[in-house]
Amino acid sequence: MRAHQSLRNGLKRLRCRSEAILGGYYQNRGGTKGKHRAGVQSDNEYAIQCMKDQLLSIQTAKDDRNVALSTLRAVTTDANALLSIRRDEYIALNDHQYALDLERGDQPDSAIPYSLKFAQNTDTISLAMGDLVRRMKKKDLVDNGEGSSHLNIITQQVKVKCTACLDEREDITFSGRCGHQYCQDCTRRLILSTRNEALYPPRCCGQVLPPIIVLSVLSYEELRRFSDKAVEYNTENRVYCADPRCSQFIPQFAIDDRNATCPRCSKITHLPCRSLAHPGAPCPKNNTRHEIFQMARAEKWKKCTKCKNMVELLLGCNHITCMYAYSPHSSPLR
């Protein structure tokens, strides 16, 4: 809601600015007739023309903000409706495959039918889209009334050179405020590159891609994987499956007081020792983990308080920032 209010305030400022320029235009237009040589533009006429050009630019920016406001509201309130078509096809296909596996006596890929998992997937996607909106606000991408709109979704069929592939394309999908423009294929690759945590969220020159772009270019399966990663990257004290052959991230809904159930292999990780569950037996000692911590103390490595990665200072001052600087909970280490 604060993002919507920021856009509304920007629109009000634009309206006042437009009225001021338009008033100046009409005030000066009447006093310019017959006071200069025919065919030669007077200084007043030149100034008026500049004001008209500026007014047109402001009106265009205002229209862009109306689009930005409506798309932002649609993404934050109607995400489920935008996903329904892809969702239904995906669920039907996977539930059919699940039924065939059971009929043949095969072990399905997952212990839970996809239709039962969908509520969790939808929540994950909503969380990921909300995270992108928050990051847009954090990076001041919701404009405060100066300059052109930052939410540029290209719809006209004009061939433009894609910044990434350098081809002349008509399907330019994203245009950043930095001037870089991406075709649909390159926009998709940019989003999917976030399988590397350092590249999350998808961005160009610091500008986070709006959720409407992500929703429009990814298939449902790609969107689900992207959202799963977004939730993982935004989770503090992450838990991963203790089976080294799996190592799947375990989301919060699969964690209780002392145990976490892997959504991929269904094995249980015991949280106090981060090893596979061992009912009735004492927690095993993790010698490898102990040796790593001993080495860290000897080498004076520091651990990020959020992502838990070890950081080694080689050069520079003692002020260290986590490599995942776009994380909303990144913090300097001293």
XYZ file of C-alpha atoms in Angstrom:
334
model
C 0.000 0.000 0.000
C 2.875 2.390 0.669
C 4.161 1.782 -2.859
C 0.735 2.715 -4.236
C 0.629 5.863 -2.078
C 4.094 6.884 -3.286
C 2.933 6.626 -6.892
C -0.214 8.639 -6.123
C 1.865 11.394 -4.533
C 4.065 11.440 -7.625
C 0.990 11.848 -9.813
C -0.229 14.801 -7.738
C 3.135 16.534 -8.075
C 3.102 15.945 -11.828
C -0.406 17.390 -12.114
C 0.595 20.584 -10.288
C 3.713 20.902 -12.396
C 1.716 20.418 -15.608
C -0.815 23.079 -14.607
C 1.955 25.546 -13.807
C 3.612 25.061 -17.188
C 0.295 25.210 -19.040
C -0.630 28.413 -17.224
C 2.660 29.973 -18.253
C 2.048 28.909 -21.828
C -1.357 30.638 -22.092
C -0.134 33.711 -20.232
C 2.719 34.290 -22.643
C 1.018 33.226 -25.865
C -1.173 36.314 -26.140
C 1.666 38.798 -25.954
C 3.766 37.462 -28.797
C 1.721 38.386 -31.891
C 3.075 41.021 -34.279
C 6.192 41.878 -32.297
C 8.827 40.074 -34.358
C 9.842 39.556 -37.971
C 7.747 37.068 -39.982
C 9.322 33.633 -40.300
C 11.673 34.188 -37.361
C 10.928 32.592 -34.001
C 11.067 35.063 -31.136
C 12.641 34.303 -27.784
C 9.201 34.107 -26.199
C 7.978 31.637 -28.800
C 11.069 29.517 -28.308
C 10.521 29.513 -24.536
C 6.865 28.597 -25.021
C 7.821 25.749 -27.328
C 10.230 24.446 -24.684
C 7.456 24.582 -22.102
C 5.128 22.674 -24.419
C 7.772 20.000 -24.942
C 8.298 19.717 -21.201
C 4.543 19.494 -20.660
C 4.328 16.643 -23.160
C 7.166 14.842 -21.388
C 5.461 15.251 -18.014
C 2.131 14.053 -19.390
C 3.830 10.958 -20.797
C 5.472 10.287 -17.442
C 2.116 10.686 -15.729
C 0.517 8.161 -18.078
C 3.398 5.772 -17.404
C 2.816 6.101 -13.689
C -0.851 5.262 -14.143
C 0.238 2.060 -15.870
C 2.801 1.402 -13.145
C 0.194 1.913 -10.430
C -2.347 -0.415 -12.028
C 0.183 -3.174 -12.751
C 1.647 -2.941 -9.257
C -1.817 -3.238 -7.740
C -2.635 -6.188 -10.009
C 0.536 -8.002 -9.045
C 0.140 -7.507 -5.309
C -3.598 -8.263 -5.090
C -4.429 -10.531 -8.045
C -1.358 -12.740 -8.406
C -3.423 -15.910 -8.064
C -5.668 -14.890 -10.965
C -2.674 -14.148 -13.185
C -1.306 -17.620 -12.455
C -4.526 -19.616 -12.801
C -4.218 -20.701 -16.439
C -0.655 -21.980 -16.193
C -1.377 -23.429 -12.772
C -4.361 -25.547 -13.857
C -2.539 -27.008 -16.851
C 0.518 -27.789 -14.754
C -1.456 -29.458 -11.959
C -3.535 -31.563 -14.357
C -0.452 -32.795 -16.203
C 1.494 -33.710 -13.084
C -1.440 -35.281 -11.249
C -2.097 -37.425 -14.322
C 1.531 -38.559 -14.311
C 1.304 -39.214 -10.565
C -1.762 -41.439 -11.086
C -0.050 -43.360 -13.898
C 2.979 -44.009 -11.687
C 0.759 -45.387 -8.928
C -1.182 -47.545 -11.392
C 2.035 -49.076 -12.740
C 3.324 -49.643 -9.228
C 6.192 -47.184 -9.755
C 7.407 -44.852 -7.039
C 6.275 -41.305 -7.938
C 8.877 -38.549 -7.979
C 7.221 -36.984 -4.951
C 5.353 -38.434 -2.018
C 2.711 -35.684 -2.312
C 0.439 -35.107 -5.363
C 0.998 -31.763 -7.073
C -2.617 -30.691 -6.487
C -2.003 -30.950 -2.731
C 1.260 -29.056 -3.063
C -0.240 -26.186 -5.021
C -1.380 -24.172 -2.004
C 2.227 -24.134 -0.837
C 3.457 -23.213 -4.339
C 0.971 -20.344 -4.582
C 2.060 -18.975 -1.216
C 5.689 -19.235 -2.329
C 4.999 -17.334 -5.560
C 3.092 -14.619 -3.686
C 5.983 -14.246 -1.239
C 8.493 -13.971 -4.097
C 6.471 -11.313 -5.934
C 6.028 -9.372 -2.703
C 9.772 -9.543 -2.139
C 10.435 -7.990 -5.566
C 8.008 -5.162 -4.781
C 9.760 -4.489 -1.456
C 13.148 -4.449 -3.165
C 11.870 -2.016 -5.791
C 10.795 0.302 -2.977
C 14.100 -0.140 -1.167
C 16.087 0.821 -4.273
C 13.888 3.918 -4.761
C 12.511 2.609 -8.042
C 9.055 3.929 -7.277
C 9.566 7.436 -8.614
C 8.880 10.498 -6.470
C 7.746 12.691 -9.325
C 10.974 13.598 -11.083
C 11.972 12.268 -14.476
C 10.374 9.526 -16.514
C 8.686 6.412 -15.230
C 10.934 3.632 -13.999
C 8.425 0.885 -14.838
C 8.947 0.618 -18.577
C 7.092 -2.240 -20.215
C 7.587 -2.020 -23.969
C 4.505 -2.859 -26.040
C 5.018 -1.165 -29.422
C 6.145 -3.332 -32.345
C 9.324 -1.444 -33.232
C 12.635 -3.175 -33.812
C 15.118 -2.233 -31.101
C 18.583 -3.633 -30.438
C 18.606 -5.939 -27.424
C 21.387 -5.027 -24.995
C 22.200 -8.682 -24.281
C 22.043 -10.533 -27.626
C 22.557 -7.381 -29.790
C 19.853 -8.527 -32.227
C 17.229 -6.172 -33.609
C 14.061 -7.434 -31.904
C 10.397 -6.476 -31.839
C 9.714 -8.304 -28.582
C 11.550 -5.907 -26.264
C 10.097 -6.877 -22.896
C 12.010 -4.787 -20.370
C 13.556 -1.335 -20.689
C 15.561 -0.135 -17.703
C 15.968 3.453 -16.592
C 19.652 2.995 -17.459
C 18.679 2.716 -21.136
C 19.363 -1.019 -21.458
C 16.645 -2.985 -23.231
C 16.080 -6.739 -23.258
C 14.121 -8.987 -25.596
C 11.830 -11.627 -24.138
C 14.375 -14.463 -24.399
C 17.156 -12.453 -22.746
C 14.789 -11.177 -20.048
C 13.898 -14.778 -19.285
C 17.571 -15.785 -19.106
C 18.286 -12.808 -16.840
C 15.571 -13.935 -14.421
C 16.591 -17.598 -14.471
C 20.218 -16.677 -13.747
C 19.133 -16.114 -10.139
C 19.860 -19.776 -9.469
C 23.124 -18.152 -8.334
C 22.289 -16.334 -5.092
C 24.652 -13.453 -5.840
C 22.494 -12.627 -8.892
C 19.233 -12.351 -6.934
C 17.065 -10.355 -7.344
C 17.053 -10.087 -11.179
C 18.185 -6.566 -11.961
C 19.854 -4.304 -14.487
C 22.228 -1.613 -13.247
C 20.639 -1.827 -9.803
C 17.045 -1.639 -11.057
C 15.026 -4.632 -9.886
C 12.782 -6.185 -12.537
C 9.104 -5.557 -11.700
C 7.002 -8.609 -10.753
C 4.766 -8.125 -13.805
C 7.794 -8.815 -16.028
C 8.640 -12.003 -14.132
C 5.031 -13.217 -14.327
C 4.788 -12.516 -18.053
C 7.917 -14.303 -19.322
C 8.257 -17.420 -17.138
C 6.321 -20.650 -17.478
C 4.581 -21.891 -14.354
C 7.315 -24.439 -13.640
C 10.029 -21.767 -14.071
C 8.056 -19.357 -11.902
C 7.724 -21.981 -9.185
C 11.473 -22.701 -9.205
C 12.273 -18.980 -9.190
C 9.927 -18.425 -6.249
C 11.384 -21.356 -4.328
C 14.841 -19.819 -4.689
C 13.552 -16.385 -3.674
C 12.091 -17.821 -0.474
C 15.338 -19.702 0.199
C 17.488 -16.585 -0.284
C 15.267 -14.585 2.083
C 15.312 -17.161 4.871
C 17.545 -16.659 7.883
C 19.100 -19.691 9.581
C 18.400 -21.891 6.582
C 17.951 -25.617 6.993
C 19.018 -28.092 4.315
C 18.399 -31.811 4.074
C 21.086 -33.677 6.019
C 21.302 -36.383 3.352
C 24.372 -35.329 1.288
C 22.823 -36.898 -1.816
C 19.875 -34.495 -1.522
C 20.825 -31.266 0.335
C 17.477 -29.737 -0.591
C 16.477 -26.483 1.109
C 13.725 -27.126 3.661
C 11.162 -24.278 3.878
C 9.601 -23.081 7.098
C 6.296 -24.915 6.611
C 8.168 -28.256 6.792
C 9.909 -27.448 10.092
C 8.588 -28.118 13.579
C 10.270 -27.667 16.959
C 13.235 -30.007 16.501
C 12.815 -31.701 13.123
C 12.602 -30.686 9.470
C 11.065 -32.894 6.767
C 12.646 -32.653 3.333
C 10.023 -31.893 0.635
C 12.099 -33.769 -1.962
C 13.177 -37.042 -0.298
C 10.931 -36.923 2.818
C 13.879 -37.655 5.122
C 13.937 -35.942 8.507
C 16.744 -33.645 9.624
C 17.304 -33.228 13.362
C 17.744 -29.486 13.926
C 19.995 -29.435 17.041
C 22.756 -31.417 15.302
C 21.712 -30.867 11.632
C 22.065 -34.603 10.930
C 19.502 -37.196 9.865
C 16.969 -38.049 12.558
C 18.197 -40.611 15.086
C 15.292 -41.512 17.438
C 16.467 -42.725 20.827
C 20.161 -42.162 20.047
C 22.393 -39.243 21.098
C 23.289 -36.620 18.523
C 26.383 -37.641 16.538
C 29.389 -35.358 16.649
C 29.981 -33.541 13.382
C 33.767 -33.658 13.153
C 33.907 -31.913 9.786
C 31.859 -28.960 11.029
C 34.010 -28.737 14.163
C 37.218 -28.707 12.099
C 35.902 -25.951 9.845
C 35.074 -23.758 12.840
C 38.519 -24.394 14.305
C 40.130 -23.339 11.036
C 37.925 -20.227 10.902
C 39.034 -19.177 14.376
C 42.694 -19.798 13.531
C 42.464 -17.809 10.276
C 40.319 -15.092 11.916
C 37.503 -15.562 9.448
C 34.177 -13.910 10.210
C 30.706 -15.334 9.705
C 27.917 -13.246 8.209
C 25.213 -12.996 10.857
C 22.505 -13.560 8.233
C 23.659 -15.842 5.409
C 26.185 -17.644 7.691
C 28.902 -17.669 5.014
C 32.517 -17.326 6.101
C 34.283 -14.127 5.055
C 38.046 -13.677 4.817
C 39.601 -10.211 4.787
C 42.511 -10.021 2.332
C 42.861 -6.308 1.575
C 41.261 -3.055 2.630
C 39.691 -1.784 5.822
C 37.851 -3.828 8.426
C 34.429 -2.830 7.113
C 33.165 -5.882 5.204
C 29.814 -6.171 3.435
C 28.199 -9.507 2.662
C 28.550 -10.469 -1.012
C 24.766 -10.710 -1.223
C 24.463 -6.957 -0.913
C 20.941 -6.937 -2.398
C 19.613 -9.080 0.419
C 17.225 -7.027 2.578
C 19.006 -8.300 5.682
C 22.618 -7.862 4.543
C 24.820 -6.267 7.170
C 28.431 -5.097 7.445
C 30.944 -7.162 9.373
C 33.647 -5.441 11.371
